[in-house]
Short mmCIF file of C-alpha atoms in Angstrom, two decimals:
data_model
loop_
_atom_site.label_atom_id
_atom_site.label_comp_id
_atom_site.label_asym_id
_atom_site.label_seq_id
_atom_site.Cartn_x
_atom_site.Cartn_y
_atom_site.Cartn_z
CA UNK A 986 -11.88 61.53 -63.03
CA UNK A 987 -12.61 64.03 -65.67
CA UNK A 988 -9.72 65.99 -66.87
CA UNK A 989 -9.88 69.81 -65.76
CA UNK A 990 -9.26 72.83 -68.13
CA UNK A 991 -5.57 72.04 -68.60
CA UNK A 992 -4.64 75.76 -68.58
CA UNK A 993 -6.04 76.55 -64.83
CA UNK A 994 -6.14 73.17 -63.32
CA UNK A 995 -2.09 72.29 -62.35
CA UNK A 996 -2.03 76.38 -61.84
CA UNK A 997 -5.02 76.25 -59.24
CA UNK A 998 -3.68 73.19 -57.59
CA UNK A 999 -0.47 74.39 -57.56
CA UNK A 1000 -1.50 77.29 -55.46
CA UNK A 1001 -3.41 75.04 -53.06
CA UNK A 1002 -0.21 72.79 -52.35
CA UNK A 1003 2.15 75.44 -51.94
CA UNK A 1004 -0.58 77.09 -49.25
CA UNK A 1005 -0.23 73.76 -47.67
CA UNK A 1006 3.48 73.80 -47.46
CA UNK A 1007 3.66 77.31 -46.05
CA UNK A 1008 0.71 76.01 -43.32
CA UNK A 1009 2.72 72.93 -42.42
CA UNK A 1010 6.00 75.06 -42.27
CA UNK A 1011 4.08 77.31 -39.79
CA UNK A 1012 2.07 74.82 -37.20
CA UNK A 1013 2.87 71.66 -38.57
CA UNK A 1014 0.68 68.77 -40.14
CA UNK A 1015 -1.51 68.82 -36.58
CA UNK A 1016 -4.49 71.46 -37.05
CA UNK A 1017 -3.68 71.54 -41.05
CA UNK A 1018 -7.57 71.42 -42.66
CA UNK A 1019 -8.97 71.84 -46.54
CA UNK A 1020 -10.32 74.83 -44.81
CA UNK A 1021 -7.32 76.08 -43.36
CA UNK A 1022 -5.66 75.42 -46.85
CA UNK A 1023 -8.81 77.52 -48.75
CA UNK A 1024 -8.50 80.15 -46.75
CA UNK A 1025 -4.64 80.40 -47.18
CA UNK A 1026 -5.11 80.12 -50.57
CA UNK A 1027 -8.18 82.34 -51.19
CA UNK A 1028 -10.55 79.73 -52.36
CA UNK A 1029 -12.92 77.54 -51.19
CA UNK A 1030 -12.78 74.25 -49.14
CA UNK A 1031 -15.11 72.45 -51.74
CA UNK A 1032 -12.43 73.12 -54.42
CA UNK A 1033 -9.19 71.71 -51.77
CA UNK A 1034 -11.90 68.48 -51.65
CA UNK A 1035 -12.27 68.69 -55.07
CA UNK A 1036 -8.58 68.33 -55.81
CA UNK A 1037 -7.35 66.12 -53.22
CA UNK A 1038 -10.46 63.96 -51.71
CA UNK A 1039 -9.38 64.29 -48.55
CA UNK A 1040 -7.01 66.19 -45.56
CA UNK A 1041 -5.19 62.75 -46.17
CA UNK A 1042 -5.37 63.38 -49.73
CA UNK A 1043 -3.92 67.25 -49.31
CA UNK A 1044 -1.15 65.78 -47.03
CA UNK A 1045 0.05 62.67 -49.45
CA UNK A 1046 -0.21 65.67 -52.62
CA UNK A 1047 1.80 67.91 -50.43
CA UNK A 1048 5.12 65.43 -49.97
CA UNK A 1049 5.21 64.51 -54.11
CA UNK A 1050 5.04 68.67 -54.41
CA UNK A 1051 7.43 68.69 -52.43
CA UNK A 1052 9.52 66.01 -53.43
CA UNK A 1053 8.97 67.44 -57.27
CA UNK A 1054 9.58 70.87 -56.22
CA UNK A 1055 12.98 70.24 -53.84
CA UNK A 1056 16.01 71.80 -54.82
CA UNK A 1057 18.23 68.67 -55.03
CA UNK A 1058 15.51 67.19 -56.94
CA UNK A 1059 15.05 69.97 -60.03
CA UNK A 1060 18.21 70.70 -60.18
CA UNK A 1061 19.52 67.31 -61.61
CA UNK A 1062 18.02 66.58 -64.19
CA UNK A 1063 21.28 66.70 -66.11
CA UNK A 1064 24.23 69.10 -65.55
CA UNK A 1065 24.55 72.17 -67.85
CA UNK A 1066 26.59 71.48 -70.90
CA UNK A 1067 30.63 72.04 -69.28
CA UNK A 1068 29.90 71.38 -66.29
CA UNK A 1069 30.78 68.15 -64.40
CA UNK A 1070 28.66 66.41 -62.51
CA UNK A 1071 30.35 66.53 -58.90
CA UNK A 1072 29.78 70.03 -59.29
CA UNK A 1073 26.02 69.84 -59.67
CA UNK A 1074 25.29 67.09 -57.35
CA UNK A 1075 27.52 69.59 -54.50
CA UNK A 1076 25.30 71.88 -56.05
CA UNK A 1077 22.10 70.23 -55.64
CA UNK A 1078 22.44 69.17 -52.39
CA UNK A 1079 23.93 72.01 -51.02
CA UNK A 1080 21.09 73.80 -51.99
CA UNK A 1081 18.22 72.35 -50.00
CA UNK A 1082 19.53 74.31 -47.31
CA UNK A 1083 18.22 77.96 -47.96
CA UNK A 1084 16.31 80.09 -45.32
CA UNK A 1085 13.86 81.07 -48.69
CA UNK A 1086 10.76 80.63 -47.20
CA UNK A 1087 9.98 78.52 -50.22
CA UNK A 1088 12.49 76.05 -49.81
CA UNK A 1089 11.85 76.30 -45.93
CA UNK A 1090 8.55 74.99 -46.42
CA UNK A 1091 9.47 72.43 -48.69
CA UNK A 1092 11.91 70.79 -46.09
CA UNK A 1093 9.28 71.24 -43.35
CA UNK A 1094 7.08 68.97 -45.31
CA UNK A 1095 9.35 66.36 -45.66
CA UNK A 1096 10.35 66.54 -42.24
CA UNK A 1097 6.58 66.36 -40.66
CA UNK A 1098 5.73 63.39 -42.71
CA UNK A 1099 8.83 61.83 -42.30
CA UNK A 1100 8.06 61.67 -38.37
CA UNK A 1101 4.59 61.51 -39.06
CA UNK A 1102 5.36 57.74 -40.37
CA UNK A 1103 6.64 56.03 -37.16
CA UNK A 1104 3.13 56.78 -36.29
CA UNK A 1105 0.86 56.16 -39.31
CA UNK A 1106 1.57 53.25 -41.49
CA UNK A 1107 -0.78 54.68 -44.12
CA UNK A 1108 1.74 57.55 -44.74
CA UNK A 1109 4.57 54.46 -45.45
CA UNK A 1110 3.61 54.16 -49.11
CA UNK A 1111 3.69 57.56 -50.19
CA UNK A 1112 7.20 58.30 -47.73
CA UNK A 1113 8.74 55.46 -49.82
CA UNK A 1114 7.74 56.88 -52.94
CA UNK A 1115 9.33 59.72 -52.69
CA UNK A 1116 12.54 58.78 -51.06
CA UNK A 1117 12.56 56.08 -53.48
CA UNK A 1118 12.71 58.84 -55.99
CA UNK A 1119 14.87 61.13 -54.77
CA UNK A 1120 17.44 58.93 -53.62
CA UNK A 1121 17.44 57.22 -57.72
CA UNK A 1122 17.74 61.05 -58.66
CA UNK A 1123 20.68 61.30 -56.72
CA UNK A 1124 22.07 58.16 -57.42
CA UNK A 1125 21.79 59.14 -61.71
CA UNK A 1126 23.62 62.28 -60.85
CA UNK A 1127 26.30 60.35 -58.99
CA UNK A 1128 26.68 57.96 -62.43
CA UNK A 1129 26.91 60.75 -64.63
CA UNK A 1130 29.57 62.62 -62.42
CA UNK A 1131 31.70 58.93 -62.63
CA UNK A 1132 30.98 59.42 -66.70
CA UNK A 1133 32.63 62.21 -66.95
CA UNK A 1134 35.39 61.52 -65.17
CA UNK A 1135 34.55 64.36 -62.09
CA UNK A 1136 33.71 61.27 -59.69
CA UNK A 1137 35.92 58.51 -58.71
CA UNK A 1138 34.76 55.40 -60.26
CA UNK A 1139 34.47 53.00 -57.99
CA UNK A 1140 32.11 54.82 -56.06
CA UNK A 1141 28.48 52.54 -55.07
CA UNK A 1142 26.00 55.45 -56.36
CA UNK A 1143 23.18 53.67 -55.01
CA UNK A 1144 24.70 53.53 -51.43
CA UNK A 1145 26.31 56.76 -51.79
CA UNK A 1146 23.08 58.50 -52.48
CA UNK A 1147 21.13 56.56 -49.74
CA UNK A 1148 23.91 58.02 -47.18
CA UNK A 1149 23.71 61.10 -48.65
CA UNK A 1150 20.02 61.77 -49.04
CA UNK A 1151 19.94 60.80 -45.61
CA UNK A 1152 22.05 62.93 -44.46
CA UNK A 1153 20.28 65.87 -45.90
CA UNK A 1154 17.06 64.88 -43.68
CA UNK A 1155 18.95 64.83 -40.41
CA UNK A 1156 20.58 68.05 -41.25
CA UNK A 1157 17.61 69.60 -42.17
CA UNK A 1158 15.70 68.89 -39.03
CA UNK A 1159 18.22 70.73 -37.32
CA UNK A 1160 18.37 73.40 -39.57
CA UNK A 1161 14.68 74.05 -39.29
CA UNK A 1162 14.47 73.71 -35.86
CA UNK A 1163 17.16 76.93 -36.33
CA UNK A 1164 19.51 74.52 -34.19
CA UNK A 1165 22.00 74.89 -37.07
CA UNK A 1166 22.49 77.79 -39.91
CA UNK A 1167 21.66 77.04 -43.24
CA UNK A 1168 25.61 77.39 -43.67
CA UNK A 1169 26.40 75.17 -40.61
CA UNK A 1170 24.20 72.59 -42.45
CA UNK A 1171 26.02 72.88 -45.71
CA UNK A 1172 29.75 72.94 -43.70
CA UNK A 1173 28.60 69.72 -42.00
CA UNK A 1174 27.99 68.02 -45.63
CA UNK A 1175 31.00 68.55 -46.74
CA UNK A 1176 33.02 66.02 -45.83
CA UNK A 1177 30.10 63.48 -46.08
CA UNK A 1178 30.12 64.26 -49.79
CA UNK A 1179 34.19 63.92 -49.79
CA UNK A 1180 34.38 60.82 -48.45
CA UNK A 1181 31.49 59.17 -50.13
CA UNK A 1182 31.60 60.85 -53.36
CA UNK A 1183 35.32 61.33 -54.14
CA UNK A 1184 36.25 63.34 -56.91
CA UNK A 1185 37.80 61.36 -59.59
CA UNK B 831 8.08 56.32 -14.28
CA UNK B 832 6.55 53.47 -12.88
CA UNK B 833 3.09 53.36 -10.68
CA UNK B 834 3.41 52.14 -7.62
CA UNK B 835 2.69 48.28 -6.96
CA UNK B 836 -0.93 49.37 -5.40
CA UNK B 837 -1.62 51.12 -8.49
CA UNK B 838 -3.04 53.89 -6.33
CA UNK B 839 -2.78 57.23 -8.05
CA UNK B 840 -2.99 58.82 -4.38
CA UNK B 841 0.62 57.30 -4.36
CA UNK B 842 2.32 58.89 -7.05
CA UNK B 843 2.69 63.23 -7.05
CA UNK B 844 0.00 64.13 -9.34
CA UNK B 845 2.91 65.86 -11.63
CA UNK B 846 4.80 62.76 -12.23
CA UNK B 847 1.38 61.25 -13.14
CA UNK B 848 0.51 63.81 -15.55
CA UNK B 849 4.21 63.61 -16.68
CA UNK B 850 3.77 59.68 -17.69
CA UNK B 851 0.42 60.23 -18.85
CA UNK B 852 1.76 62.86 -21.67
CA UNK B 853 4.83 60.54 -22.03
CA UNK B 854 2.96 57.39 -22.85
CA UNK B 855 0.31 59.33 -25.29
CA UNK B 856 4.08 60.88 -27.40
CA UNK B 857 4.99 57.24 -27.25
CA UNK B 858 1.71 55.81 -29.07
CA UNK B 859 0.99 58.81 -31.50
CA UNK B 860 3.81 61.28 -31.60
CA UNK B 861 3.76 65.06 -29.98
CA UNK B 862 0.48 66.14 -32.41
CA UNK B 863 -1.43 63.72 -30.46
CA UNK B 864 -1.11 64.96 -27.07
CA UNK B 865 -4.54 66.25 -26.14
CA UNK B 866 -4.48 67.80 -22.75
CA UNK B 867 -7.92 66.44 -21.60
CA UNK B 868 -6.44 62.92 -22.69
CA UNK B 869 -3.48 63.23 -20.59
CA UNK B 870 -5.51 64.43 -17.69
CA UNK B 871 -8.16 61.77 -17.70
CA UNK B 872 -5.49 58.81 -17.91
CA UNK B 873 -3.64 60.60 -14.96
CA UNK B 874 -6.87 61.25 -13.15
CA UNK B 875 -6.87 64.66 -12.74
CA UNK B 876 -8.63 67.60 -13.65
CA UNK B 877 -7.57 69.49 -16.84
CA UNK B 878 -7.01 72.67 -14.92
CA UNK B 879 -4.58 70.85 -12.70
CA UNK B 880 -2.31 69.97 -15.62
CA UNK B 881 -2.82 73.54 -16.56
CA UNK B 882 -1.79 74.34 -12.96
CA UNK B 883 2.02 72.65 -13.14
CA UNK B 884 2.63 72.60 -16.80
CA UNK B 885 0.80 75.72 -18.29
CA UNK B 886 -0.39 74.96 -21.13
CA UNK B 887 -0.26 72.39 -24.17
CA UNK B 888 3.22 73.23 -24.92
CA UNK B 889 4.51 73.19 -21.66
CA UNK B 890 3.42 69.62 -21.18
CA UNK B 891 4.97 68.41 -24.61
CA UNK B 892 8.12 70.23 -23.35
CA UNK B 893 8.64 68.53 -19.78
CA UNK B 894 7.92 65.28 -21.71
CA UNK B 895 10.48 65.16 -23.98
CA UNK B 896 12.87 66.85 -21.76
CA UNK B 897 12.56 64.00 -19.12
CA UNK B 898 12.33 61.00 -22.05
CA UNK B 899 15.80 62.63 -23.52
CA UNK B 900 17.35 62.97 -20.27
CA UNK B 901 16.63 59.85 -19.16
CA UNK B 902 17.61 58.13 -22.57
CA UNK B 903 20.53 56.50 -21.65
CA UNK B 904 23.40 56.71 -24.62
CA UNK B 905 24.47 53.82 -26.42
CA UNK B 906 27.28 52.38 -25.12
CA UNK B 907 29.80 49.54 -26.84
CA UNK B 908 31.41 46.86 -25.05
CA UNK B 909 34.45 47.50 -23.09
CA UNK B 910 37.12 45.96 -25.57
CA UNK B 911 35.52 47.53 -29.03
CA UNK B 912 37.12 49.00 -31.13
CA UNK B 913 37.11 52.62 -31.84
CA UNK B 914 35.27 51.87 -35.19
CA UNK B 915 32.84 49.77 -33.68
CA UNK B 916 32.31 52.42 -30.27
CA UNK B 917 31.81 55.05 -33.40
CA UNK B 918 28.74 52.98 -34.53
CA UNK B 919 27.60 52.33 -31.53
CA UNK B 920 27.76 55.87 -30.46
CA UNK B 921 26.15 56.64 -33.74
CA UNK B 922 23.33 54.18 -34.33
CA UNK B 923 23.75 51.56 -31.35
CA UNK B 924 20.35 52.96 -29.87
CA UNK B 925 18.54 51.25 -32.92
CA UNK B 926 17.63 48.30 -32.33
CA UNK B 927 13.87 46.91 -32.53
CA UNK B 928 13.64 45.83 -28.78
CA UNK B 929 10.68 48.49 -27.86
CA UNK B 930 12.25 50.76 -25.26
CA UNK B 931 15.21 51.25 -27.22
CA UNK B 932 12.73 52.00 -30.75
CA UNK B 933 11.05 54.13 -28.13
CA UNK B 934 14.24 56.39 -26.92
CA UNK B 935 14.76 56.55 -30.47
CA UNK B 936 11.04 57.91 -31.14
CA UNK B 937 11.21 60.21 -28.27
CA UNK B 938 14.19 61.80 -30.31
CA UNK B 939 13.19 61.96 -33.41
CA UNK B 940 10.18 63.99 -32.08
CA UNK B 941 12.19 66.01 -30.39
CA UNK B 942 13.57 66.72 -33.42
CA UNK B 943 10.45 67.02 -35.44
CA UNK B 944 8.62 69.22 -33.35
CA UNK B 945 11.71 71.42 -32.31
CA UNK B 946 10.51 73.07 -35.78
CA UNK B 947 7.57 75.00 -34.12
CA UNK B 948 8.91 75.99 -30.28
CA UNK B 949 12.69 77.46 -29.91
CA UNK B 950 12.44 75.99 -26.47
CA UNK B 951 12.80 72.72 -27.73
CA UNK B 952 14.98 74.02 -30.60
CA UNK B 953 17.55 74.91 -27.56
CA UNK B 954 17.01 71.36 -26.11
CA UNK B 955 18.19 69.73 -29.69
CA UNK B 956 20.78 71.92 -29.72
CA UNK B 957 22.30 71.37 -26.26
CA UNK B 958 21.20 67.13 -26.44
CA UNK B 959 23.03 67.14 -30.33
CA UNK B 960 25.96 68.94 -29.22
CA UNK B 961 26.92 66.43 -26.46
CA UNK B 962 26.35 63.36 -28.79
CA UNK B 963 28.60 65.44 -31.43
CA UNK B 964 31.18 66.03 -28.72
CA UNK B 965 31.12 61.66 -28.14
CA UNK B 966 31.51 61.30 -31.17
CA UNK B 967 34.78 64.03 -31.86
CA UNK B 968 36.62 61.83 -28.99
CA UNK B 969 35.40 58.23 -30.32
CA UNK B 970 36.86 60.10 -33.70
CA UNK B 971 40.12 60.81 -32.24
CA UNK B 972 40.63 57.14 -30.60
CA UNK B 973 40.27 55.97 -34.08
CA UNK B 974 44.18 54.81 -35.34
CA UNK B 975 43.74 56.05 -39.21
CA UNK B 976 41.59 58.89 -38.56
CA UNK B 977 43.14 62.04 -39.04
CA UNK B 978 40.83 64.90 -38.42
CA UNK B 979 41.82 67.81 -36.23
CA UNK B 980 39.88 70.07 -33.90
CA UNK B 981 37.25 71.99 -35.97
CA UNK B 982 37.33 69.65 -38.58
CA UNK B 983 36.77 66.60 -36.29
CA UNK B 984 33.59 68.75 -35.00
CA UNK B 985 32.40 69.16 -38.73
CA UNK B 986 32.62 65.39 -39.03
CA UNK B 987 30.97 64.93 -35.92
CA UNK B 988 28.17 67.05 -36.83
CA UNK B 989 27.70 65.58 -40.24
CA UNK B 990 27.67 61.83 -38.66
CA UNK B 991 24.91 62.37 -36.13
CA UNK B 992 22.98 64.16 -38.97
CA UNK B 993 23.07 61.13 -41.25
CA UNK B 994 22.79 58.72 -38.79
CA UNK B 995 19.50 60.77 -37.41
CA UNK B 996 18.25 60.96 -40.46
CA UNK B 997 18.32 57.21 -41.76
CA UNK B 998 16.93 56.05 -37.66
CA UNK B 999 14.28 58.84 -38.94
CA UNK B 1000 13.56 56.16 -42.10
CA UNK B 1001 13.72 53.13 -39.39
CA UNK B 1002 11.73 54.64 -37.48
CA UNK B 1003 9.12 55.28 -40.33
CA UNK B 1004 9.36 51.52 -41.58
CA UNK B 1005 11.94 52.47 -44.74
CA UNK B 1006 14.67 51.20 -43.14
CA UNK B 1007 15.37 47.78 -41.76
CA UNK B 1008 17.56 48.09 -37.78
CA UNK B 1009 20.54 45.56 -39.58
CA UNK B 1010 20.83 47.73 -43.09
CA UNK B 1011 20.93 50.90 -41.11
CA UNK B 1012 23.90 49.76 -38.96
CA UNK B 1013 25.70 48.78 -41.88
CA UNK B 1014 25.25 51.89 -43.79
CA UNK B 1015 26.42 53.73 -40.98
CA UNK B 1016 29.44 51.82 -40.26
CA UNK B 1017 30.15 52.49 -44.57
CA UNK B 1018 29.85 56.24 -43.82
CA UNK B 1019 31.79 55.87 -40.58
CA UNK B 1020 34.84 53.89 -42.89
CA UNK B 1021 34.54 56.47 -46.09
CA UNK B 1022 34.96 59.41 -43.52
CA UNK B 1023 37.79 57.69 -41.46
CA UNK B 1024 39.78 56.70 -44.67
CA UNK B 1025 39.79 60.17 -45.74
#
């Protein structure tokens, strides 16, 4: 693989995955085509090929995008300096649930692969991947919240974050599906992230 | 929906056949594989027929998952459990890797999935969520040490069958194994109750 123009490559195929986020957020994975995605973005199909290999390819891109891009996910890296960590893991997590349309298509991403995979094994890999990672990222903000004292600390961050994380995906289905508010959603994680992340 | 012994389409309405026919292809490869022409070849039809009772694409999808969720029967706990026990049951006692009960779960979780791109189905999550919330509010207040009252039991509620949907969601996508999945839920089911 020879290494693109650094300056217009990640910018160009940046543009390409979040046209595929706002396609899958409209219609779903189903019907989602490089040419759909080129068109979208206002370039070519050769160039969505050229990026990705293949509408497998595009699809398997789009979930780590969206996995790098999530709110609960770039907000953690580490809590501003005075803060405490409880307050930026609420933080976090609280804010996947926005009605930006951003964020919206984010979520809808996750949620059509993660259905997608009862169905195709293939997807498996990549699905575990990025759980996998978002549930450690979780988990880290967890430890540093029972560091500085804001989280009790006996707390199993591991576990807790597993519970958590996967409460976010149920919550968001519904939220999506505009079966619950994005307010609803957050009320309804409350007491999830009281009783399994007690302040300390 | 079963064919009848003869295996005679003549003997089953040509609905119901259509209806099992878009059931069975949700069942194999999820709601984006339903192809109309599929379904009406396997129910031996003609495509304008299905077109006839169901409309269109959607339409079909719709009645399918209506009839597989109304038909899913909930998960119910032995007389003499306990109310922690009838919690997790209520919550994740449908998962369980015997097929049909994988399948009721798939059905769902489709539901679910696809609710994203028709508010008719949107309403049907809504209305099918809210009566496993409300279970789960009275299986809430049998439980001894839990202390939640009225709107706060129904925030509980709602945040239970959220996590527990979304970990079957990772089950049902091969992240999850049926046994750990129980157990996690009966840990967020004990964290929430101690409270």
């Amino acid at each position: 693989m020879s290494a693109p123009a650094p300056d217009r490559q990640p910018e160009g195929r940046r543009a390409l995955l979040d046209a595929t986020a706002a396609l899958v957020a409209e219609q779903g994975v189903r019907g989602l085509s490089p040419r759909a995605v080129a068109r979208r973005a206002g370039t070519t199909a050769a160039l969505v090929y050229y990026h990705f290999g293949s509408p497998a390819g595009l699809v398997s891109a789009a979930l780590h995008h969206a996995n790098e891009q999530a709110p609960s996910v770039t907000r953690l890296p580490g809590p501003p300096a005075g803060r405490h960590g409880r307050d930026a893991l609420v933080d976090a997590l609280e804010a996947e649930f926005d009605d930006d349309p951003r964020v919206r298509s984010l979520n809808a991403i996750w949620n059509e692969v993660g259905a997608l995979a009862a169905f195709e094994p293939a997807l498996r890999d990549d699905l575990r991947a990025v759980t996998d990672a978002w549930k450690a990222t979780v988990a880290a903000a967890i430890r540093r919240g029972v560091a500085d004292g804001s989280v009790a600390p006996d707390v199993d961050a591991d576990e807790a974050a597993e519970l958590l994380t996967g409460a976010v995906d149920g919550l968001s289905q519904r939220w999506l599906a505009g079966a619950l508010t994005a307010d609803e959603a957050r009320v309804a994680l409350r007491p999830l992230l009281d009783a399994l992340v007690p302040a300390g | 929906m079963t064919a009848s012994p003869a295996g005679a389409p003549g003997d089953v309405l040509p609905q119901a056949r259509i209806l099992a026919a878009a059931t069975g292809q949700i069942r194999r490869g999820g709601v984006r594989e339903v192809r109309v022409q599929a379904v009406a070849a396997e129910a031996g039809v003609s495509t304008p027929l299905v077109y006839h009772y169901f409309g269109n694409r959607a339409g079909l999808v719709r009645a399918a998952l209506t009839a597989a969720v109304a038909d899913a029967p909930d998960p119910a706990a032995s007389a003499n459990a306990s109310p922690r026990e009838r919690l997790v049951a209520l919550l994740a006692g449908g998962v369980d890797d015997a097929p049909e009960r994988r399948e009721a779960a798939a059905m769902r979780n489709e539901l679910a999935a696809s609710a994203l791109f028709d508010p008719e189905l949107g309403a049907l999550l809504a209305t099918d969520t809210a009566r496993r919330e409300a279970s789960v509010v009275a299986a809430l207040r049998d439980h001894a040490t839990a202390s939640h009252e009225g709107d706060e039991a129904a925030v509980v509620a709602r945040g239970l069958v959220g996590l527990a949907d979304g970990l079957v969601e990772r089950w049902l996508g091969g992240l999850l194994a049926a046994d750990r999945l129980r157990a996690l839920v009966g840990r967020a089911v004990d964290a929430v109750v101690a409270r």
